[in-house]
Each structure stands twice: as structure tokens, then as C-alpha cells.
Amino acid sequence: MTKYITVIGLEVHAELKTKSKAFCSCSTEFGGTPNTHVCPVCLGMPGALPSLNKQVVEFAIRVGLALNCEIKPYNKFDRKNYFYPDLSKNYQISQFDKPICEHGHIDINLDGVEKRIGITRIHMEEDAGKLNHSGASISTSDSSSVDYNRAGVPLIEIVSEPDMRSAEEARAYLENLKAILEYTDVCDCKMQEGSLRCDANISIMPEGATEFGTRAEIKNLNSFRALVRAIEYEVERQKEVIEKGGKVVQETRTWDDANGKTLSMRSKEEAHDYRYFAEPDLVPVDLDEAWIERVRAELPELPAQRQARLMEQFGLPKYDASIIVASKAMAEYFDEAVKNAQDAKGVSNWLLGDVSAYLNNEGISISEFKVSPAHLAELVNLTKEGVLSSKLAKKVFAEMLKEDKAPKALVKELGLEQVSDEGAIMKLVEETIAENPQSVIDFKAGKDRAIGFLVGQIMKKSKGKANPGMVQKMLKEKMQ
Amino acid sequence: MKVSAEEVKHIAQLSRLTVPETEMQIFTEQFNQILSYADIMQKVDTTGIEPTPYVLPITNAFREDIAKPGVSHEAALSNAPAVENDGFKVPRVLE
Ligand SMILES: [Zn+2]
């Protein structure tokens, strides 16, 4: 059977976090009553003239620099012409042949292997309005209602090179890109709300081929899971087409998440005749070196730099650091907690373990996590100091999830202080030895399991509060 | 440069216009008349000249990022032929 190579490129649209729209002063606020953030410009009234929001250019430069792009000094806007009700002017203001950024890259790391994914270009454009269908879906509706609140909200489109070879590489690229957009504070990156959207160009070619196969463009990928599933489905679909002697058609397909399929939307050749031309209502943008250099100097710490810092400053393993920095909010939580903690790796263990498990389970993000960084640090310290065994620390943590109380107070309230008093532990050791003569004989005969059993018995007697290290040591000494 | 009746049909479709077969001939001729006028411009030697999409020597006309109220919801919808759920009602959209 022929082996195939998958080729993937991603087009990511990110809504910029400006206060006002790209070409008019309407608010960019999400939601609200339809058609309440609109004016003659974004409604496409005849004679209304656009005027460019400076912050849009600033954000585009910032992202371009963070993604290692060349920033092009000469910029102009173009009209992309097509008819669709969500487009009030019947054209979208975009950038065609002179994008603001070109030739960038993101380095991804999968199972310890570094790979560089090229970024072809980044351009500025405006978002379209939103169609609300009267029926359950577009095909079963008699009519639609158009809301232009989103029309004119600034976007950047980030186009990658077709450098990815698997769904996992595509996911890693998108995760890295999302983190960078969060760190540079240009986008909310809420995939469910549509402030970060992803389209995937997917093709396959036989191993050894020098030319890419015909690609399909997959739209409507509004989660990481959808991206991975859609790529896996699409690759199998294209293989089947080819194995049956057919040809893959160049087309736009939409991801149907409920049924786990991609469906054909329209043939690309027919619909994509956009007749771009220079937007006559906007003058060109000339970026001087000073502007670009100022933005470069003001760039915040980026995920890769932060990861290196966490490894160097706190001695975190690369794996821990990479997971913590993948989310800006998680990295900030770590930085806050570690200020008060005696053990950075301890903080990391909690974040990657029980905290992440809890967040996943509740379906919330760390910014909605009720336990304060200071309290998590205190819990880490209580374990480090030997006041709490790791088992009891979990018990305290469970209480903290119910109510964000200081762990020290909870330890007292629940009577959970670890017993490290020699006399008290010796009493338990002696009692247990007396009750289990056979285990003592087994231990002396060299059966290691016996000691584990005896420690377990002592811990049970102490309701988990005895210091396990001391129990082990004193038990051994007593039986010698 | 000359366009065919086929191309005129394609442009009509992109513009969402219905052009009756009987008028296709007239439109094709008119298109070609306009294009032949543009041909005069094409004859000018432009070797070494950068494309000039803008004739004014102005760049960097910016607006500060300050949100201001636009028009009222009622005014926005006052010219809509039909309104539904606070939006502009349009026939069902299918490609
Ligand atoms: Zn507006």
C-alpha cells in the first residue's frame, strides 16, 4: 500500500483587543443587542469614509516582531470584493499584495524534537458581521438576521507555510501561536467566542513525491480538538478518494463537529474571484524605523523566554516549564505563588497535577481558579516543612477548593498537623510491633514487604498524621 | 484587450445581476468599447515606473483608539426593508 505524507498549513484570524473598530470609532465590545455598535462606516452607508485606528497597526507590528517577521515599511489596504449579507459594503478592507509582516517563524517542540514552522505573512483586515439563522441551521432556515456589531472589528490574519506534517504538529503550532498572542496582549484568544479562528489547508502526497497534492481548505475549527479531529478525518477522506482512483478537488469544506466529518461548501475556483484593488479611501501607511524599534523595545517577555527563565531561575525541568508557560494566566499564577513558596518544583507539581486536574474537570481556566497563589504557596511550604504529609496535603487542598482559606488555619480546623513528636511515634511503633509478631519475624528473615505493612499499620493508627519518614526510621531501629 | 460573452456572464454572476441572453451581445460590445479606451493608456511606456495607486503625497492618516457611540439601534435599522430579532432580515443564504 502507498504511504502518504500529510501537508498542513494554517490560516489563523485573531480579533485585536482594541477599544474601537478598525475604520470607525464604534465599540468592539463582544455581544450585546444586535446592531447597537454601528455607524454609517461599518454599516456601509454610501459616502461614509473609513479612518484607520492607529492601535491596529501598533498591534500588527507587535505580533510580527514576536513571530520573528520582517516588518514592511510600506503598507496599503485593498478591497476584497464579494457578496454576502454579513459584509455591509460588499467588500472587505484587507491587505493583498503588501502585507505588513512577512517571513516569520515559530519553533515547536514535539517529544523533545524541535521544528521550525514558517510564517508566510500577517496582514490587517476587518471582521464581517454575524448571521443569526431563524431555524436550527443555515439550510433549514427561511431567513437570517444580520448583526453588524462585529463588522469592522480589527483582525490580523496569520498565514503559515505548509510546513506541518501531522495533526499534532498543527496543534503544537496553534498552541504556541495562541500563547504568543496572549503574551503580547493583542487578542483574547477565545476560540469558542470566535476571537481566535483557524482554517486548515490540508493535502496528502505519496511518499517521495516532490509536488504537493491538491488541497482542501477546512473551515469552522473552533477548538484544538476540532482541529486535530478534522485533520485526521480529512487525511483519511483524501486517501480514500485517491485509493479509489479519484482526484481530490480543490474546495472549501466545513467541519461538522457533531458528526465528526468535513463537508463540501463550495468549489474554490468559482467563488474566489475577489477582484482586489487598492482601497482608494485610505492613504498608505509608512512605518518609520523609530516606530518599529520602539515596539521591539517594548515587547513583553514571550513564552520561549519565560520558559528559559523558569528553568534557570527555579530549576524547573523543561517539561514543567513548557506546560506552565503555554498559558499566560498559568505562568502568572506560578510567578505569584513562587514568590512565597520555599519549593518551586513543589508549586509546579501542584499546578501540573491536582490543580490542572481540577480545572479540566470543572471546565474552567486558571483565571477563574478560586485558590489564591499565596495559599497554594503556603500549602507547598507546609509539606516542605514536614507539617503535612503529601496525603494530608491533598486533603487540605480539597478543603481549599470548597473555600479559599489559609491552609494553616485549615490544618488546625481539621486537626491534621503531622505528628513529628518522637515519644508519640515511638509509642505507636511499640504498639504495632507487639500486635504483629509474625511481621517482625518476616522482616528479620529479610522480607522487605513486612516493613511496608508495619508502616501502613502505624499510619492507620495515627489517622495519617504520623511523619512517615520518622516512622520508617524508628521502626527499623526498633527491630534491629 | 477583449472580453467574451462568457466573461461578461461571469462578471454578472459575481455582481449578482441577471443579464438576459438577448442583452448579452450589447453588454459585451459596451465592455469592449470601454476596454479599448483603456488600451490607449496601456500604450504608454511605463518601464521603470513604480505602480502608483495613490496620487496624493499623504501617508499615515490615523485615528486614536477611542470608542464613541455610533448611531442608535433604531436609526441603524430604519432603512432596513425588513427587521427580525434586532437585525437586518435577509432571505436564507445558501451558496
Ligand atoms: Zn462603526
Short mmCIF file of C-alpha atoms in Angstrom, two decimals, chain A residues 18-26 33-35 38 40 51-55 57 77 83-85 138-139 141-146 148 266 270 273 275 278-279 282-286 291, chain B residues 10-11 13-16 50-51 53-54 56 58-77 79 83-95:
data_model
loop_
_atom_site.label_atom_id
_atom_site.label_comp_id
_atom_site.label_asym_id
_atom_site.label_seq_id
_atom_site.Cartn_x
_atom_site.Cartn_y
_atom_site.Cartn_z
CA THR A 18 -8.69 47.47 20.53
CA LYS A 19 -11.38 49.61 22.14
CA SER A 20 -12.75 50.85 18.82
CA LYS A 21 -13.16 49.26 15.39
CA ALA A 22 -10.51 49.31 12.67
CA PHE A 23 -12.01 52.03 10.45
CA CYS A 24 -14.62 53.76 12.63
CA SER A 25 -15.00 54.71 16.31
CA CYS A 26 -17.69 52.13 17.17
CA THR A 33 -28.12 43.70 21.46
CA PRO A 34 -27.53 43.29 17.71
CA ASN A 35 -26.77 46.49 15.78
CA VAL A 38 -22.77 50.55 14.46
CA PRO A 40 -22.54 54.77 8.76
CA SER A 51 -10.34 56.19 9.04
CA LEU A 52 -7.59 53.90 10.32
CA ASN A 53 -7.18 53.09 14.03
CA LYS A 54 -3.51 53.58 14.89
CA GLN A 55 -3.60 50.84 17.53
CA VAL A 57 -1.02 49.00 13.17
CA PHE A 77 -5.04 48.47 2.09
CA PHE A 83 -21.32 39.47 -1.90
CA TYR A 84 -22.53 38.02 1.36
CA PRO A 85 -25.06 39.56 3.76
CA ILE A 138 -28.42 27.60 7.67
CA SER A 139 -30.06 25.06 5.36
CA SER A 141 -33.81 28.48 7.80
CA ASP A 142 -36.16 30.57 5.70
CA SER A 143 -34.35 33.75 6.65
CA SER A 144 -31.39 35.13 8.55
CA SER A 145 -30.96 38.19 10.71
CA VAL A 146 -27.75 40.19 10.32
CA TYR A 148 -23.21 44.30 12.27
CA ARG A 266 -18.34 25.42 -2.48
CA GLU A 270 -15.84 29.62 -8.78
CA ASP A 273 -12.73 35.79 -7.70
CA ARG A 275 -11.05 41.34 -7.83
CA ALA A 278 -6.21 49.33 -3.77
CA GLU A 279 -8.63 50.89 -1.25
CA LEU A 282 -7.36 55.09 2.83
CA VAL A 283 -3.91 56.57 2.34
CA PRO A 284 -0.84 54.32 2.62
CA VAL A 285 0.89 53.69 5.94
CA ASP A 286 4.59 54.41 6.09
CA TRP A 291 8.24 53.24 15.43
CA HIS B 10 -19.19 35.55 -15.13
CA ILE B 11 -18.92 39.20 -14.07
CA GLN B 13 -22.83 36.44 -11.73
CA LEU B 14 -20.19 37.87 -9.37
CA SER B 15 -22.22 41.09 -9.22
CA ARG B 16 -25.44 39.16 -8.55
CA GLU B 50 6.56 52.09 -9.70
CA PRO B 51 2.81 51.40 -9.64
CA PRO B 53 -2.21 53.51 -6.60
CA TYR B 54 -2.24 56.87 -4.79
CA LEU B 56 -1.63 62.33 -3.15
CA ILE B 58 -0.16 61.83 2.09
CA THR B 59 0.57 58.86 4.36
CA ASN B 60 -0.24 57.86 7.94
CA ALA B 61 -3.68 59.38 8.45
CA PHE B 62 -4.55 57.80 11.79
CA ARG B 63 -7.33 57.94 14.34
CA GLU B 64 -6.63 57.33 18.05
CA ASP B 65 -8.21 54.21 19.56
CA ILE B 66 -11.14 55.83 21.35
CA ALA B 67 -14.62 54.30 21.23
CA LYS B 68 -17.52 56.65 20.60
CA PRO B 69 -21.23 55.93 20.24
CA GLY B 70 -22.34 55.37 16.65
CA VAL B 71 -25.94 55.73 15.54
CA SER B 72 -28.90 54.50 17.58
CA HIS B 73 -30.22 50.99 17.13
CA GLU B 74 -33.46 52.40 15.73
CA ALA B 75 -31.69 54.68 13.27
CA ALA B 76 -29.45 51.82 12.15
CA LEU B 77 -32.44 49.67 11.26
CA ASN B 79 -33.69 51.82 6.29
CA VAL B 83 -36.25 43.57 10.59
CA GLU B 84 -36.09 40.40 12.64
CA ASN B 85 -34.58 39.81 16.10
CA ASP B 86 -33.00 43.30 16.16
CA GLY B 87 -31.21 42.54 12.89
CA PHE B 88 -31.48 43.16 9.17
CA LYS B 89 -33.67 40.35 7.86
CA VAL B 90 -32.32 38.74 4.72
CA PRO B 91 -33.50 35.77 2.66
CA ARG B 92 -31.89 32.49 3.55
CA VAL B 93 -28.29 32.31 2.47
CA LEU B 94 -27.03 29.27 0.66
CA GLU B 95 -24.02 29.05 -1.56
#
